[in-house]
Coordinates of C-alpha atoms and ligand atoms in Angstrom, one line a residue:
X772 CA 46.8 113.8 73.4
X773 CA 46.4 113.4 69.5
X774 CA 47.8 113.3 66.6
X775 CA 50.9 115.5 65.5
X776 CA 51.3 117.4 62.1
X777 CA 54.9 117.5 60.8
X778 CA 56.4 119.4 58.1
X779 CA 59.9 119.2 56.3
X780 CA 60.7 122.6 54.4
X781 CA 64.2 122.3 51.9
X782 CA 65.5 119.9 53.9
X783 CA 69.0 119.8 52.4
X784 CA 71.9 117.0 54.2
X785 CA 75.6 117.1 52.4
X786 CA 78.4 114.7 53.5
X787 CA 81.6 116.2 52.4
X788 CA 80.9 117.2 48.6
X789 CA 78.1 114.6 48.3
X790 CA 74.4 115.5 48.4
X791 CA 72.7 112.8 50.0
X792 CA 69.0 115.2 50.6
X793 CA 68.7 118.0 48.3
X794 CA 65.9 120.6 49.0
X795 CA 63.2 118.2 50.4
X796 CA 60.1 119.4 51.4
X797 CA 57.2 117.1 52.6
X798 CA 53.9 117.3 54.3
X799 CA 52.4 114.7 56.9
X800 CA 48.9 115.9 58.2
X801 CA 47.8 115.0 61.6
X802 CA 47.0 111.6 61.9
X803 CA 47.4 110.5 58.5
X804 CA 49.6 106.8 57.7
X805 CA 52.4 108.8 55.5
X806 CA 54.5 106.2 53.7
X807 CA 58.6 107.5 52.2
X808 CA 59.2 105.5 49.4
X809 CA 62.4 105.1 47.2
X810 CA 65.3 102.8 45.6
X811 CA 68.1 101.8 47.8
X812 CA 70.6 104.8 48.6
X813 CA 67.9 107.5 47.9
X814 CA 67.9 109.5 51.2
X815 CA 65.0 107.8 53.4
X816 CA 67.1 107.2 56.3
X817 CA 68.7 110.2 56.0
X818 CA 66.0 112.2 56.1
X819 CA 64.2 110.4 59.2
X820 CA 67.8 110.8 60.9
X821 CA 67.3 114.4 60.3
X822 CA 63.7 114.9 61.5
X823 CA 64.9 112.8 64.6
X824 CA 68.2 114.9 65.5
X825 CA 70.4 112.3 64.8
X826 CA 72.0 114.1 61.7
X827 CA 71.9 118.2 61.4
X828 CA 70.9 118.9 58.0
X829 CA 72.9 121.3 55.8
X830 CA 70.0 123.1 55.6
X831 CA 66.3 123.3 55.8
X832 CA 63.2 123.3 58.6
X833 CA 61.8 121.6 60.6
X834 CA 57.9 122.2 61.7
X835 CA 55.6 120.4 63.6
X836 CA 52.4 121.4 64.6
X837 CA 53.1 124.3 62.2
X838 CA 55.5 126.3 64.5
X839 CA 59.5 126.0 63.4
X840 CA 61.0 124.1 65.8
X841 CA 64.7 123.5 66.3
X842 CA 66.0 119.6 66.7
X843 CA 69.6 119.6 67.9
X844 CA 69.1 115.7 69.1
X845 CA 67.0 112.8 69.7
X846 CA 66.3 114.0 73.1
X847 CA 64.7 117.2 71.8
X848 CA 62.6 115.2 68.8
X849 CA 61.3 113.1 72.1
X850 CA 60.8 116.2 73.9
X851 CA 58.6 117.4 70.9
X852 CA 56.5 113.8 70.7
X853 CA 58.5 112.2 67.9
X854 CA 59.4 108.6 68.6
X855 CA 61.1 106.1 66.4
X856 CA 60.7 102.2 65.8
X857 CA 63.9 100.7 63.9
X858 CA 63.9 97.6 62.2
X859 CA 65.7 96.1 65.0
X860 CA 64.7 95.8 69.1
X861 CA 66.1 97.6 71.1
X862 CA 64.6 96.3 74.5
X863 CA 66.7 94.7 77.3
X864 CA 65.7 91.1 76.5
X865 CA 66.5 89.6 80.3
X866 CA 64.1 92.2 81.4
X867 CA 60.7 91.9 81.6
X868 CA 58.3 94.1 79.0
X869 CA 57.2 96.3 82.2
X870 CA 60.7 96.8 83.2
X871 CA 61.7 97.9 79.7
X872 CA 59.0 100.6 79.6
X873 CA 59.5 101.7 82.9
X874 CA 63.5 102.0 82.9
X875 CA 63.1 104.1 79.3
X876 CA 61.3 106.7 80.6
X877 CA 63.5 109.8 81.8
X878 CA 62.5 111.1 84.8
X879 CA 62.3 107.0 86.6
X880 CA 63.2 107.6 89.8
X881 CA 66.9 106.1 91.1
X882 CA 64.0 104.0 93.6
X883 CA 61.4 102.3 91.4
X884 CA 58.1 102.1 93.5
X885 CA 56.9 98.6 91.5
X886 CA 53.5 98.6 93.4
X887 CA 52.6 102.2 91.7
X888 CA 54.2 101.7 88.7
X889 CA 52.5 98.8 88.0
X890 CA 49.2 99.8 88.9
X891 CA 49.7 102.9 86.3
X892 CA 50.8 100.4 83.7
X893 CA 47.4 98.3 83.9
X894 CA 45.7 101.5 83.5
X895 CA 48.1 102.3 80.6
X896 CA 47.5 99.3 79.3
X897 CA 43.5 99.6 79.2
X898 CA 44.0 102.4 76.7
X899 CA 45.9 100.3 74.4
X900 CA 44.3 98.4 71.2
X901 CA 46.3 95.5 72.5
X902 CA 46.8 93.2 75.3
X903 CA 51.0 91.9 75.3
X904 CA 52.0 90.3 78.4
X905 CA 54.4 92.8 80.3
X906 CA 55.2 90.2 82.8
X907 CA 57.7 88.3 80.5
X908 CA 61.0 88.6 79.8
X909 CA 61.7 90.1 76.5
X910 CA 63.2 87.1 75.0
X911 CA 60.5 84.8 75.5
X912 CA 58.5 87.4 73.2
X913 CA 57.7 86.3 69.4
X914 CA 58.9 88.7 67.4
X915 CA 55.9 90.2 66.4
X916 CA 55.0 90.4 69.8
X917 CA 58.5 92.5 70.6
X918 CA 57.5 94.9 67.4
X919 CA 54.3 96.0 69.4
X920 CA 55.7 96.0 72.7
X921 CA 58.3 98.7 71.0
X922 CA 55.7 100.6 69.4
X923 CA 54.1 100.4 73.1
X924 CA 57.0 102.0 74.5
X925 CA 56.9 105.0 72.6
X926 CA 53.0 105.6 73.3
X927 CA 53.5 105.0 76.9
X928 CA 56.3 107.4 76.3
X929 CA 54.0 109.8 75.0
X930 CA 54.6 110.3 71.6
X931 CA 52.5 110.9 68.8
X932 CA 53.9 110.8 65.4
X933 CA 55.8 107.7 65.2
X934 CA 58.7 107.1 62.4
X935 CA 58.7 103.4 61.1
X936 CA 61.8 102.5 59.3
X937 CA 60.9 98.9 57.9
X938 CA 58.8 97.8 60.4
X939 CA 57.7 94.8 59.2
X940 CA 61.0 92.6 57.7
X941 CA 61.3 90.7 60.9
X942 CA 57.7 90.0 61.7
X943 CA 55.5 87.0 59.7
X944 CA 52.8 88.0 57.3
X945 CA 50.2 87.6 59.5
X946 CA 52.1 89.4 62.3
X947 CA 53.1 92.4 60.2
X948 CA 49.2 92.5 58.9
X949 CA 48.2 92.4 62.7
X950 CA 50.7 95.1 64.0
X951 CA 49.9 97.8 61.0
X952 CA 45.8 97.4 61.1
X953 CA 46.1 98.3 64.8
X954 CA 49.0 101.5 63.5
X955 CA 46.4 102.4 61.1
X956 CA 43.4 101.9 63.0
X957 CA 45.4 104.4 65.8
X958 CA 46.1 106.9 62.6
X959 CA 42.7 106.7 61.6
X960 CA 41.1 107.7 65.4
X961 CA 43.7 110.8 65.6
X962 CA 45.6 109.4 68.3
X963 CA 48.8 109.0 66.1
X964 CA 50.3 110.3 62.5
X965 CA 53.5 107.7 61.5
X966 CA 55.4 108.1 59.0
X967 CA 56.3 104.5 57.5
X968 CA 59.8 103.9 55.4
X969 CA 59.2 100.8 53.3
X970 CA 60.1 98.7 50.8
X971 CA 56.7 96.6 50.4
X972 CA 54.2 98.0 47.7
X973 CA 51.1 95.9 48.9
X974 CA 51.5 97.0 52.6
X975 CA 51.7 100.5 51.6
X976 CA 48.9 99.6 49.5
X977 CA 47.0 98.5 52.4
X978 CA 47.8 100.6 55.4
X979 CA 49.3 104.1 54.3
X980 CA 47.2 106.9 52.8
X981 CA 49.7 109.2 51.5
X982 CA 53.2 108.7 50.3
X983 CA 56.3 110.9 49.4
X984 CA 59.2 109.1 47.2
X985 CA 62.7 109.8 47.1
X986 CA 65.1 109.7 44.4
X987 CA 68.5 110.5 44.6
X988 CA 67.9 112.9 47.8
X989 CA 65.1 114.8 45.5
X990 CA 61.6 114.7 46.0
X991 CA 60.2 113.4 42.9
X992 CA 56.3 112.8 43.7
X993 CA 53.7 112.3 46.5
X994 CA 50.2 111.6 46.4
X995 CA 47.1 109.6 48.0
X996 CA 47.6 105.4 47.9
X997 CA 43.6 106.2 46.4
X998 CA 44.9 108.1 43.0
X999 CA 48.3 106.0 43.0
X1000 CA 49.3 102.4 41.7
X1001 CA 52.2 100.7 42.8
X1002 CA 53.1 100.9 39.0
X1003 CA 53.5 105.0 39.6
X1004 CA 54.7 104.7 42.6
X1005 CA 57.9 102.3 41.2
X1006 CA 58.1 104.7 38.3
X1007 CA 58.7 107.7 40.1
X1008 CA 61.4 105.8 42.0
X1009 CA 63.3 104.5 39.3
X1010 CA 61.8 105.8 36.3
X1011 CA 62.4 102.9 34.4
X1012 CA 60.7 99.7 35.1
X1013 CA 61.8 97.0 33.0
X1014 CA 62.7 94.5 35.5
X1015 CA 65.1 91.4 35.0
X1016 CA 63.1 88.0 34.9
X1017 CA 63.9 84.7 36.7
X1018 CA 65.2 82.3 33.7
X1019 CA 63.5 79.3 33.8
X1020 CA 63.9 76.5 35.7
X1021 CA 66.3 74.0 34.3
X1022 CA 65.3 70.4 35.5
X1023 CA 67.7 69.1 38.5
X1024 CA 69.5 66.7 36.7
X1025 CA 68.8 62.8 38.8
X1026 CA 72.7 62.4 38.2
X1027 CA 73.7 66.0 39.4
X1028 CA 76.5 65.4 42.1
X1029 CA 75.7 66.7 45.6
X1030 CA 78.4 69.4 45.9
X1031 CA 77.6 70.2 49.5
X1032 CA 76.6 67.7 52.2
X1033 CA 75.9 67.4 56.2
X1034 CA 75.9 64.7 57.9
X1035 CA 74.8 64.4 61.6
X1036 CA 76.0 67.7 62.1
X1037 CA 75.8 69.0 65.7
X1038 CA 76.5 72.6 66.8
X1039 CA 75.2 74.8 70.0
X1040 CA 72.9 77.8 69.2
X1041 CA 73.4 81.6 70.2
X1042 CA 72.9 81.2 74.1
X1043 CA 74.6 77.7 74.1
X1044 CA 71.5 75.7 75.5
X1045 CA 70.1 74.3 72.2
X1046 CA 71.9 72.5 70.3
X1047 CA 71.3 72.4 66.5
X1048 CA 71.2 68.9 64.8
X1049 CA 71.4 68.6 61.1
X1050 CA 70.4 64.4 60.5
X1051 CA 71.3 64.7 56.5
X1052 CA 70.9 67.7 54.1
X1053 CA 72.7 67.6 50.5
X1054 CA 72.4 70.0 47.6
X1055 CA 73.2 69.0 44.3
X1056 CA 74.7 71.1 41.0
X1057 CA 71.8 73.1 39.9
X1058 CA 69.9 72.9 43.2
X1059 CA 68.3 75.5 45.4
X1060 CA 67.6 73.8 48.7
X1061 CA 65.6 76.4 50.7
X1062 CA 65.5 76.9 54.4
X1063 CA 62.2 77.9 55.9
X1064 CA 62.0 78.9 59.8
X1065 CA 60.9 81.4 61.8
X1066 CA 63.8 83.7 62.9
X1067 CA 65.6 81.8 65.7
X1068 CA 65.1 78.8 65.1
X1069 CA 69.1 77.7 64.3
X1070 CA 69.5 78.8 60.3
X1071 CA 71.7 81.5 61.7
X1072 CA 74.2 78.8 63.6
X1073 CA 73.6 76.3 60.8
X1074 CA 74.9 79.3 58.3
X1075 CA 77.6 79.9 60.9
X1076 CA 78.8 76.6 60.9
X1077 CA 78.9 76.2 57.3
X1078 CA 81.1 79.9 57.0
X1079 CA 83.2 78.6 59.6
X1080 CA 82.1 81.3 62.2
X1081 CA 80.3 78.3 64.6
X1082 CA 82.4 75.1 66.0
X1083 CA 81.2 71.7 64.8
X1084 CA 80.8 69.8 68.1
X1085 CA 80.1 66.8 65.8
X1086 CA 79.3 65.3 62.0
X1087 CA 80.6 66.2 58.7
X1088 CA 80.1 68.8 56.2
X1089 CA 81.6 67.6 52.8
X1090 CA 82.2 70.0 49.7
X1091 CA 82.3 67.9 46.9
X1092 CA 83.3 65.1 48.7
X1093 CA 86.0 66.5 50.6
X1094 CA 85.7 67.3 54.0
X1095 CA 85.0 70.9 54.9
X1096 CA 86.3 72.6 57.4
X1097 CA 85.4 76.4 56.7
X1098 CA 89.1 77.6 56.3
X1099 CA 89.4 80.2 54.0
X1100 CA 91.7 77.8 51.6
X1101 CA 89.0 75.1 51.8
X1102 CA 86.5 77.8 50.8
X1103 CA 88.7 78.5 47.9
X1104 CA 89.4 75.4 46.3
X1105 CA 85.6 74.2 46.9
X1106 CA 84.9 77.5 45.4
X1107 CA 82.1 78.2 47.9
X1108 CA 80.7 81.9 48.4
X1109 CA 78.6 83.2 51.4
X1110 CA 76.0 85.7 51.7
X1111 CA 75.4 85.9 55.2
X1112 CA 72.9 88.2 57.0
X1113 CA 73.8 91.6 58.4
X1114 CA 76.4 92.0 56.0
X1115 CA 77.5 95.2 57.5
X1116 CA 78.3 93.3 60.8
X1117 CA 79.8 89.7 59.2
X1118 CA 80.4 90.4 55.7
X1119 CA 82.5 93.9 55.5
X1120 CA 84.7 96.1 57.9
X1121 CA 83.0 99.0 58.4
X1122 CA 85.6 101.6 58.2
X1123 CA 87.3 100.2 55.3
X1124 CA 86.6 101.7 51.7
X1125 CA 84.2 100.3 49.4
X1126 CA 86.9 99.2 46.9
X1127 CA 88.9 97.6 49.9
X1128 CA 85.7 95.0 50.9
X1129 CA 85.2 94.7 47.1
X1130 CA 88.5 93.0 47.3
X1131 CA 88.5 91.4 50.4
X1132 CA 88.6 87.5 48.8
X1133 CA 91.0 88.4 45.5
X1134 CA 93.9 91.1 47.4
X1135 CA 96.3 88.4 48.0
X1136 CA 95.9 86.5 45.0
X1137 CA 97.1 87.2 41.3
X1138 CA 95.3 86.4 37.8
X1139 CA 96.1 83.2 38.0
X1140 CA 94.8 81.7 41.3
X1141 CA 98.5 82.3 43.2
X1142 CA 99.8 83.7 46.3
X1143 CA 100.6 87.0 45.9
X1144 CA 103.1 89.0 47.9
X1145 CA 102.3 92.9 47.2
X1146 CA 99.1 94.1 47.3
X1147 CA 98.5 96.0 43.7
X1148 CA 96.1 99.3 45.0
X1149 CA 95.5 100.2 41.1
X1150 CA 93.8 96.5 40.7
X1151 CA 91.8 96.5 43.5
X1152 CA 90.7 99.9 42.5
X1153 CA 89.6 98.5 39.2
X1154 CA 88.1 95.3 39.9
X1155 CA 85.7 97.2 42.5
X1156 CA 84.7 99.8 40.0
X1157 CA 84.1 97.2 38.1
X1158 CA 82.2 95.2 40.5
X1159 CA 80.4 98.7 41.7
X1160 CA 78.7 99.1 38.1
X1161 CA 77.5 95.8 37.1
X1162 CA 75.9 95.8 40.6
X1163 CA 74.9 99.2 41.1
X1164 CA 76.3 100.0 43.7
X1165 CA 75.4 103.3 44.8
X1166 CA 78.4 105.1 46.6
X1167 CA 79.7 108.2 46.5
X1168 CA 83.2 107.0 45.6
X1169 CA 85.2 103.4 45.8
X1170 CA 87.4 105.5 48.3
X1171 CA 84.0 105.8 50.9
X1172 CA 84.2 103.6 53.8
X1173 CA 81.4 100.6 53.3
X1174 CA 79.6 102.1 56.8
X1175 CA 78.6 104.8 55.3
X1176 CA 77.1 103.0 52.1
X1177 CA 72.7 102.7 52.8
X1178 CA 71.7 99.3 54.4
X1179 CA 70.5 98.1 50.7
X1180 CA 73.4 99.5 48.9
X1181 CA 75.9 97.2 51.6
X1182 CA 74.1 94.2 50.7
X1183 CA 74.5 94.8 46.9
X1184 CA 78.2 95.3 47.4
X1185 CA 78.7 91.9 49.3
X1186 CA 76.6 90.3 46.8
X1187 CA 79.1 91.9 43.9
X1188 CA 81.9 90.4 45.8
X1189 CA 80.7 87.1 46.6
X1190 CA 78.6 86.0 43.4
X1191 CA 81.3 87.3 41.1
X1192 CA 83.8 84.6 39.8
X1193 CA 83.5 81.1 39.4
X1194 CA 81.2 79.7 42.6
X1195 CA 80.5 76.3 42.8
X1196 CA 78.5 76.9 46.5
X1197 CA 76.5 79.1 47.4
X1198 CA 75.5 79.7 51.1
X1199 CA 73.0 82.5 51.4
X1200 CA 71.0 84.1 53.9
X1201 CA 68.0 86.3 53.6
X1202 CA 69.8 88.0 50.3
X1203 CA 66.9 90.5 49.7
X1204 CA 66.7 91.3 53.4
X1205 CA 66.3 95.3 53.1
X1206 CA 66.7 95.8 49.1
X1207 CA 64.4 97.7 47.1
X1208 CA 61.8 96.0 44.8
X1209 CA 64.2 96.4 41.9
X1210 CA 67.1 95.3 43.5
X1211 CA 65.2 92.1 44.5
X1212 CA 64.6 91.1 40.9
X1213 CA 67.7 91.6 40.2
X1214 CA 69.7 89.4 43.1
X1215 CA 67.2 86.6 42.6
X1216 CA 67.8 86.7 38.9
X1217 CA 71.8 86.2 39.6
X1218 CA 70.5 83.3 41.8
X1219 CA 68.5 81.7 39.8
X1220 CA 71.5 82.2 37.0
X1221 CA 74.3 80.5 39.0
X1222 CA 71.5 77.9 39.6
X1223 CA 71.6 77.1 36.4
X1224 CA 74.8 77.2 35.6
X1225 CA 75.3 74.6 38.1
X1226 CA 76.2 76.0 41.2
X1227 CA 74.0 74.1 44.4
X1228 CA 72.8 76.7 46.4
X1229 CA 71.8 76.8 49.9
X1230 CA 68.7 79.6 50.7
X1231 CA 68.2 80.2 54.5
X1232 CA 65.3 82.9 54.0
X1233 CA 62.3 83.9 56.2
X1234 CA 60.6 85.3 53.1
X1235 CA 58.4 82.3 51.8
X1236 CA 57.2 83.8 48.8
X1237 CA 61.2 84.0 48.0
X1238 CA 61.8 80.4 48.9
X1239 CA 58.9 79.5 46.6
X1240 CA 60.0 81.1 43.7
X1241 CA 63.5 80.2 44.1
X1242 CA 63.7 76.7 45.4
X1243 CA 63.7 73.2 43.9
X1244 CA 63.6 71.4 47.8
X1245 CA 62.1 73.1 50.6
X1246 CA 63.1 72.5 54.4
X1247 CA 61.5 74.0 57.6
X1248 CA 64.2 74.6 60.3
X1249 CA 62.4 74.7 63.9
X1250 CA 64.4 74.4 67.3
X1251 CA 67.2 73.6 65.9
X1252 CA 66.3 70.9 63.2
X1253 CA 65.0 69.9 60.0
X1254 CA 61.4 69.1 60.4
X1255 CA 60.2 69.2 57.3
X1256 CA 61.0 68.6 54.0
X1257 CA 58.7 69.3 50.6
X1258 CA 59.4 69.7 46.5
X1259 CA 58.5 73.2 46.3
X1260 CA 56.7 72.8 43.0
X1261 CA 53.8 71.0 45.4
X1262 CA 54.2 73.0 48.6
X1263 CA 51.5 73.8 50.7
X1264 CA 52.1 77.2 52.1
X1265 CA 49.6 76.3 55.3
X1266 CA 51.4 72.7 55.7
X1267 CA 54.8 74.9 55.8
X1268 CA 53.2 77.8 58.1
X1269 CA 52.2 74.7 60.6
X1270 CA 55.7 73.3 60.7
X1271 CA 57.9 76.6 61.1
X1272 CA 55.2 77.3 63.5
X1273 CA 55.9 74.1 65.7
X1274 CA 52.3 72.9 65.8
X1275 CA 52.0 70.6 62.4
X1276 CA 49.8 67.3 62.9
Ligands
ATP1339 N1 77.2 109.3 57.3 C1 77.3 109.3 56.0 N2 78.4 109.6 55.3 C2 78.5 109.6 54.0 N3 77.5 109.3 53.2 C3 76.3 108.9 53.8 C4 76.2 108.9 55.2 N4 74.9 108.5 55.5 C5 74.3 108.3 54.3 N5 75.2 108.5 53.3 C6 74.8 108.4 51.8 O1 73.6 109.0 51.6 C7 72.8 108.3 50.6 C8 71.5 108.0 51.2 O2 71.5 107.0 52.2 P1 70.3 106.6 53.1 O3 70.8 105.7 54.1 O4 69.5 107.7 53.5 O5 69.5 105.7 52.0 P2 68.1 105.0 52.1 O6 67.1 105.6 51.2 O7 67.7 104.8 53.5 O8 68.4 103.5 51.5 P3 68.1 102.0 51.9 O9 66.8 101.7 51.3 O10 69.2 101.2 51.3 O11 68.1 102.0 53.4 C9 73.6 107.0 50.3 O12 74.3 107.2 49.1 C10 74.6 106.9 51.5 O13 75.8 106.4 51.0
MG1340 MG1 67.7 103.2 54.9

């Protein structure tokens, strides 16, 4: 089997009165490493969701191979050899990589004859550009190893053009390097086209060939990575590219209180086996203490804790000296703010309006820090659209529910909300998780800001280069504690890599 060619002729998707793909055609030749570029919001998702039957578009074709074809759902885009990857796993992680493959296949039979099955995965597995152990159970995978073993799935499934949305924002450097050489390296025999949604100039750089950008649900350019520089490529999805600069860095001051401190802090992790141990950690006024880790490692418990969404089984957290125990007036006086991750899921309710999770931390109180007793709709209409333009918030209206809003448009929104007033903590995780390059300057410049203006902030992020430009102090979380601990100004990447990887001297 090789390669398929796909082809999207005026592909047009409305929601209600909003236009969220207007008239987009573009080409993907067989075999070639397409790229869809574009700001938050612009239609990327939306368009893949149409090629893959999840959405049926207002209007437009769909071809592949050349012929028309009609894609009423993701069952008929597999049926065609279109597969997709998403940016998170979908395996059953108490199964074993084997078991995953075989159970996703349609016509497995209610019997599984393991001895044949097994025998026909070896010889699958001969034909693949890379050994992963099948006899494990999901979980015990590294993320980079899960990545491949669901882009696996969908060869051993048989298809051949293969939609990436993200691929790479849970996998390491060198793991995302690793996974898209062997893509490319598939692309470049015939054996595979992929079309790759991302939001990383260099890897597009590096692994695509051709690109199409988005902007606003148009098609506003598309070219060869060979005639195009990421400097085009940002221009024709933004047009303008003045970006906003980190201020500099204002010296910690030696006397700078410690606003937020833990001490001996003990909590379990997810699956209640590990237990997280925080010895000491403080972050002063005008601090960024970064958090380094590999995913999994406890930053998402140790976040927990600190929002009050994990029970302390032991220790202290103090917010400027007071003890802390994550209730929402506690978080008010102590003026803390979170940015947690998969702000859809713990930051927002879906199926409330965009103005409503705007207001979510000021409805009940009035101008002057009070209870309040009647909820006023007209001010919480105004202080969103307020919030909605400084941010940039892309939405079609305040009155849309936040669901509906693209993945990098909800994390502007909850960073409107949260870094908006007067925040004296700041407990962040992975903020740039998702956003376009633009987007990225821009929340790290608001960080950096409230940094200097005195707020200590706390980074849990698995982005080192973002760690290194943001941080003054940088930790590496592994199993649960702090291993590590380095200025940032003299950080060795490697000596970082080495601890987050569990194997330092
Ligand atoms: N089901 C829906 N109902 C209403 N509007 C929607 C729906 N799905 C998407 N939209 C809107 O369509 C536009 C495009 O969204 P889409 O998710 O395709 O963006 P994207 O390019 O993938 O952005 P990101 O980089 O943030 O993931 C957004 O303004 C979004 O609010
Ligand atoms: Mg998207």
């Amino acid at each position: 089997m090789s390669a398929l060619s796909l082809e999207t002729v005026g592909m047009t998707m409305r929601f209600g009165s909003f236009t969220a793909l207007d008239d987009v055609s573009i080409r993907v030749k067989a075999g070639s490493f397409h790229a869809l570029l574009g700001e938050n919001g612009a239609g990327k998702s939306t368009l893949v969701k149409c090629i893959m039957g999840f959405y049926h578009p207002t209007d437009g074709q769909l071809m592949v191979e050349d012929r028309e074809v009609t894609v009423n759902s993701p069952r008929d885009a597999a049926s065609l050899g279109l597969g997709m990857v998403y940016q998170h796993f979908t395996l059953v992680p108490s199964m074993t990589g084997a078991e995953n493959l075989v159970i996703s296949r349609n016509d497995v039979a209610g019997v599984i004859n393991w001895k044949q099955e097994r025998a026909a995965l070896a010889d699958f597995m001969r034909t693949m550009p890379f050994p992963i152990p099948l006899d494990r159970q999901v979980r015990e995978l590294s993320a980079g190893e899960k990545q491949k073993l669901e882009i696996i799935r969908q060869l051993y499934l048989g298809r051949r053009l293969l939609i990436l949305d993200e691929p790479t924002s849970v996998l390491t450097p060198a793991e995302a390097d690793d996974m898209l050489g062997i893509v490319r390296d598939m692309t470049a025999r015939g054996e595979l086209s992929v079309i790759m949604i991302s939001h990383k100039f260099h890897e597009v750089m590096k692994f695509a060939d051709s690109v199409s950008v988005l902007r606003r649900g148009r098609l506003v350019g598309s070219g060869s990575t060979t005639e195009l520089t990421p400097r085009d490529m940002a221009a024709m999805m933004i047009g303008d590219i003045t970006l906003p600069t980190l201020d500099s860095r204002i010296a910690v001051k030696p006397e700078a209180p410690a606003l937020l401190t833990l001490e001996n802090v003990r909590a379990r992790d997810g699956s209640g086996l590990k237990t997280i141990d925080v010895d000491g950690l403080f972050v002063k006024a005008g601090e960024i203490v970064g958090i380094a880790g590999i995913s999994g490692n406890g930053q998402k418990e140790l976040a927990e804790v600190l929002a009050g969404q994990r029970r302390l089984e032991k220790g202290n957290v103090r917010v400027k000296g007071a003890t802390y125990t994550a209730t929402r007036s506690e978080s008010r006086t102590g003026k803390l703010a979170f940015i947690p991750e998969e702000p859809l899921q713990n930051a927002c309710v879906a199926k409330m309006t965009v103005a409503e999770n705007l207001g979510l931390r000021r409805f009940d109180i009035n101008e002057k820090g009070r209870k309040r007793f009647w909820l006023s709709k007209s001010r919480i209409k105004q202080y969103a659209g307020d919030l909605v333009s400084a941010f940039k918030v892309k939405t079609a209206s305040l009155e849309t529910p936040i669901g509906a809003l693209s993945g990098g448009n909800v994390q502007r929104a909850v960073l409107a909300r949260e870094l908006s007033g007067d925040v004296d903590v700041l407990i962040v995780s992975n903020p740039c998780f998702g956003l376009d390059f633009s987007a990225v300057a821009e929340i790290r410049a608001r960080i950096m800001k409230a940094r200097n203006s005195g707020t200590a902030v706390l980074l849990f992020s698995e982005d080192l280069d973002e760690l290194m430009a943001l941080s003054d102090r940088i930790f590496v979380m592994s199993e649960g504690r702090l291993v590590y601990e380095t200025q940032a100004r003299d950080a060795d990447l490697s000596v970082i890599g080495a601890h987050m990887a569990g194997h330092a001297a």
